[in-house]
CSV table of C-alpha atoms in Angstrom, one decimal:
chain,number,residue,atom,x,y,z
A,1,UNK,CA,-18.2,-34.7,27.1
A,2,UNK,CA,-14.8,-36.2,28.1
A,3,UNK,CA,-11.6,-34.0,27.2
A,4,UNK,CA,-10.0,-35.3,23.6
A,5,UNK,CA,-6.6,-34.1,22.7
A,6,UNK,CA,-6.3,-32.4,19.8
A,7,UNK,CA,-5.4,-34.5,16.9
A,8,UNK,CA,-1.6,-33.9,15.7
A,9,UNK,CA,-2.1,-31.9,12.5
A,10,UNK,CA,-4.3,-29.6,14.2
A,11,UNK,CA,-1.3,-29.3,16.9
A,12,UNK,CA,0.8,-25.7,16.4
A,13,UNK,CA,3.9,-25.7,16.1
A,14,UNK,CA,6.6,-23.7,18.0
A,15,UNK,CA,7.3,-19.5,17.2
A,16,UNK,CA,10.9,-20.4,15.9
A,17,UNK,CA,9.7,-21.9,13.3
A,18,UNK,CA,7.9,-19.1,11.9
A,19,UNK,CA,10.8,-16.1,12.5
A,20,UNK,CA,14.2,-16.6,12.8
A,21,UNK,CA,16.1,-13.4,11.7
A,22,UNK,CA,19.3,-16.3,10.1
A,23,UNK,CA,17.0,-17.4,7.8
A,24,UNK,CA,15.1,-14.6,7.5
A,25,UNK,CA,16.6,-13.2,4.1
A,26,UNK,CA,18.1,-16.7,2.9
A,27,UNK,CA,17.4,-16.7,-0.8
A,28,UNK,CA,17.9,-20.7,-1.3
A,29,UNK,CA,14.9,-21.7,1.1
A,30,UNK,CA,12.1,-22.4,-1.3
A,31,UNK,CA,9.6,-19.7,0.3
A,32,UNK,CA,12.1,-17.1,1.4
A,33,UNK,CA,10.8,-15.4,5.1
A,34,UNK,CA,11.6,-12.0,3.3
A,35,UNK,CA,8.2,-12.5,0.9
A,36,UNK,CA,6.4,-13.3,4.2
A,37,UNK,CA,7.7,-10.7,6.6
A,38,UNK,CA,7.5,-8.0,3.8
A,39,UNK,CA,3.9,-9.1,2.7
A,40,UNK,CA,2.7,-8.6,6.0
A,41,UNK,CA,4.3,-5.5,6.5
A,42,UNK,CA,2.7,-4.0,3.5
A,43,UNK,CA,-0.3,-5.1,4.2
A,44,UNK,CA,0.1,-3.3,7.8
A,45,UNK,CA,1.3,0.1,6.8
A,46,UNK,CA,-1.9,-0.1,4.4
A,47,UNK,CA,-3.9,-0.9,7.3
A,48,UNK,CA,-2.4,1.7,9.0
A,49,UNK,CA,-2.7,4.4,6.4
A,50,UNK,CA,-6.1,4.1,6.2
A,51,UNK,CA,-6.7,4.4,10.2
A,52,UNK,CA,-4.9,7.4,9.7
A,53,UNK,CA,-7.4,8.9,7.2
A,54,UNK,CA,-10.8,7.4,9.3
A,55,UNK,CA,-9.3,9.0,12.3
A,56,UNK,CA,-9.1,12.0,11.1
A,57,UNK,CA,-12.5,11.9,8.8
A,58,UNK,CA,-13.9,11.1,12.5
A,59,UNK,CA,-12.1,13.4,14.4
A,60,UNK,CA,-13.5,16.2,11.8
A,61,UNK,CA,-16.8,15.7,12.7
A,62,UNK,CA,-16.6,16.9,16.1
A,63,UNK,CA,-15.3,20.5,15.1
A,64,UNK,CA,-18.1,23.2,16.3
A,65,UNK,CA,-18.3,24.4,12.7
A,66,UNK,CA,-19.0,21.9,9.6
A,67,UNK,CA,-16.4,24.1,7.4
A,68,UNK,CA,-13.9,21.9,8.2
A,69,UNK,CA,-15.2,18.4,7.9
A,70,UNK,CA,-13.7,16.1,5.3
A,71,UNK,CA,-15.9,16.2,2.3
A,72,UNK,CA,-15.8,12.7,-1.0
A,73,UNK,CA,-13.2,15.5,-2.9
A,74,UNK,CA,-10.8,14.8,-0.1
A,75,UNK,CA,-10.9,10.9,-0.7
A,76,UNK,CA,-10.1,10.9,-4.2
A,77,UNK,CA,-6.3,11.1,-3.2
A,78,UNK,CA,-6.6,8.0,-1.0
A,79,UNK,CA,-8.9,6.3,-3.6
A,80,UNK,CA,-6.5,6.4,-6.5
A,81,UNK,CA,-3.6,5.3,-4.3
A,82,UNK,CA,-5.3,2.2,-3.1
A,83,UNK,CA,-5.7,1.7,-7.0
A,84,UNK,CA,-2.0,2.2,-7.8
A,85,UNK,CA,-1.1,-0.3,-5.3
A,86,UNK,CA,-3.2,-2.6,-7.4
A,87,UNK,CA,-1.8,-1.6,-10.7
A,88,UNK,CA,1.3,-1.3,-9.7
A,89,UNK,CA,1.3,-5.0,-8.2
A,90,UNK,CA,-0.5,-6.8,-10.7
A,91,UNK,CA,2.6,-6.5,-13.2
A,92,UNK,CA,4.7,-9.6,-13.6
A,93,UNK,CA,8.4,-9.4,-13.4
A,94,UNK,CA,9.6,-11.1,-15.9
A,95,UNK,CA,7.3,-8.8,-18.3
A,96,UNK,CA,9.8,-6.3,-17.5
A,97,UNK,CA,12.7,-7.6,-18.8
A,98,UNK,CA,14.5,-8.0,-22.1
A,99,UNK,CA,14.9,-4.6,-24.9
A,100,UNK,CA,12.0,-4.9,-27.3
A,101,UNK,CA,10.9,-1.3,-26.5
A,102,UNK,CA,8.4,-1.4,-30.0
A,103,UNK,CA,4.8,-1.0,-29.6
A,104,UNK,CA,4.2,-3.8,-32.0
A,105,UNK,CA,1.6,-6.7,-31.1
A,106,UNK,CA,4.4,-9.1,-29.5
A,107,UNK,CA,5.7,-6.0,-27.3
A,108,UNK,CA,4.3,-7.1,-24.0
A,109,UNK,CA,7.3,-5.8,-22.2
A,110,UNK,CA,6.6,-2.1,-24.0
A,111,UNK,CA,3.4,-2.4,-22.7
A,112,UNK,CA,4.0,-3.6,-19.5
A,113,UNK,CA,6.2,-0.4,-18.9
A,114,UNK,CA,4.0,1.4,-19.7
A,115,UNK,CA,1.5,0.3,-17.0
A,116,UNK,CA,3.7,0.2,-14.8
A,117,UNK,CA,4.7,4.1,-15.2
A,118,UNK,CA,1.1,5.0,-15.5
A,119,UNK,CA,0.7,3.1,-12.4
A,120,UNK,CA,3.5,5.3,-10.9
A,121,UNK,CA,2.4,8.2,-11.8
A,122,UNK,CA,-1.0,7.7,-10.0
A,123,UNK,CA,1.0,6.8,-7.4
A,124,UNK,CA,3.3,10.0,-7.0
A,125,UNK,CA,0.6,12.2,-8.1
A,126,UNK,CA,-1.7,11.2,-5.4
A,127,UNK,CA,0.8,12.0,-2.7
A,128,UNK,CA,1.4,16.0,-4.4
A,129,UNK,CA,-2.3,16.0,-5.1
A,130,UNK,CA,-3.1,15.1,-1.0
A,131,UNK,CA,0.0,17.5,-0.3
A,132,UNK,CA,-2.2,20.0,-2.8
A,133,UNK,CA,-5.1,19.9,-1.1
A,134,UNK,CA,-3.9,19.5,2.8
A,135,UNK,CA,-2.6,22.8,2.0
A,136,UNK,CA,-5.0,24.4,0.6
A,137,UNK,CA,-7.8,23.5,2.6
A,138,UNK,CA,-6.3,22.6,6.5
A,139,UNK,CA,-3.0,24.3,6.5
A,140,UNK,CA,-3.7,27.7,4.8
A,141,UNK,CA,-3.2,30.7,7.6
A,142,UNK,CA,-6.9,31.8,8.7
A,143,UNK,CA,-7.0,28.1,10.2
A,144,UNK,CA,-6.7,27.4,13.8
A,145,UNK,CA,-4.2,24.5,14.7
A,146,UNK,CA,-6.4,22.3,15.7
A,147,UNK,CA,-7.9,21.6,12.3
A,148,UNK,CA,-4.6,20.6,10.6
A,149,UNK,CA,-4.8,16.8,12.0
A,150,UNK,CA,-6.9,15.6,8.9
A,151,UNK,CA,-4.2,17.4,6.6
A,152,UNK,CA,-1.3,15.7,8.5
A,153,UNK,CA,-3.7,12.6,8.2
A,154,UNK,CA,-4.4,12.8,4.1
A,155,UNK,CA,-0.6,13.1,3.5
A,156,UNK,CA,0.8,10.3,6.0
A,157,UNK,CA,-2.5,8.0,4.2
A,158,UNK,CA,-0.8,8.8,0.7
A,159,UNK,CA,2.6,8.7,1.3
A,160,UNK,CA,2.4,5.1,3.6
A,161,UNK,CA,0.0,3.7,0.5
A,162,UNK,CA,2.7,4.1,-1.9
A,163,UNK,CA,5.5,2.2,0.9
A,164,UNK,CA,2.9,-0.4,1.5
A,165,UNK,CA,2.8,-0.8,-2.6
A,166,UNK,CA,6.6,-0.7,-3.2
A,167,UNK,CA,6.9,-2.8,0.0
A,168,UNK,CA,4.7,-5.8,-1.5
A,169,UNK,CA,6.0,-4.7,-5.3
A,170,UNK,CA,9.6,-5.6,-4.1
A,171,UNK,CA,8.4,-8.7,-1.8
A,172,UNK,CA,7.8,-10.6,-4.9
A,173,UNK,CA,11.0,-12.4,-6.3
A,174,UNK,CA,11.9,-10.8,-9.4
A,175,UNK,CA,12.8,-14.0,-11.2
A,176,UNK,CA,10.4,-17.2,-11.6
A,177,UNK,CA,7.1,-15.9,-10.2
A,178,UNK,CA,4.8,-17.8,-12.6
A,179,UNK,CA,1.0,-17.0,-11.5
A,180,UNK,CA,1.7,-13.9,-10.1
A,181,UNK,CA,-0.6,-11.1,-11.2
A,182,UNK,CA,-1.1,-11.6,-15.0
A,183,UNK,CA,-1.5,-8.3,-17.4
């Protein structure tokens, strides 16, 4: 077959138009590059968190004695973070605004509070739970260092789930953000 060019709308365009630190954090562009960049970035430190915790699931599994391999119990930290993340991100901004702190029908800003510092809560208590149990189970005394990695692992996994969440919560603008995550 003969060589075609490719057609222009299927041409790419150059890298400076996708970064460029000026504009970067410019509030007046319609899609500000700060919801981009900071998307992304959530979505990689979630990536990454969980790496952490699959290393070290893996890297159990090759200890001589099955004592110290990562058993479900030890997920359940993990597990509720990556649903915090959710609840956390599928509250709308402008629900949080305004005083009507009454639990009455119309209260959806009462409400939406409250959501959001359940969602919180999971959150935070995830990360002492993982600290809880790193503790406990890989860090107590009659361990060998060499079993501590999934520990470090379950801690790092909670603690960068909660940045990734804040990170995409606070990539969102906080005004005008019709469509985004309904409650």
């Amino acid at each position: 077959l003969p060589y075609r060019p490719p057609s222009p709308s299927l041409t790419v365009p150059p890298v400076h138009h996708y970064i460029v630190p000026s504009m970067m954090f410019d509030e007046d562009r319609p899609t500000p590059m700060r919801e981009t960049v900071l998307s992304y970035l959530s979505g990689v430190v979630f990536a990454a968190a969980w790496w952490l915790w699959i290393d070290a699931t893996a890297y159990s599994h090759k200890f001589e004695t099955t004592q110290y391999v990562v058993s479900f119990p030890q997920y359940i930290p993990g597990i509720v973070s990556t649903l915090a993340l959710i609840m956390i991100n599928v509250v709308n901004w402008s629900d949080l605004g305004g005083m009507n702190w009454g639990m009455s029908e119309d209260s959806t800003q009462a409400r939406t509070r409250l959501w959001l510092f359940f969602s919180l809560i999971l959150a935070f208590g995830s990360v002492i739970a993982s600290v809880w149990i790193a503790s406990d189970w890989w860090f107590s005394s009659s361990h060998s260092p060499k079993y501590e990695w999934p520990g470090i692992a379950l801690i790092f996994q909670n603690v960068l789930i909660l940045v990734a969440a804040m990170l995409y919560r606070f990539a969102k603008p906080m005004d005008d953000d019709e469509g985004y995550g309904t409650l």
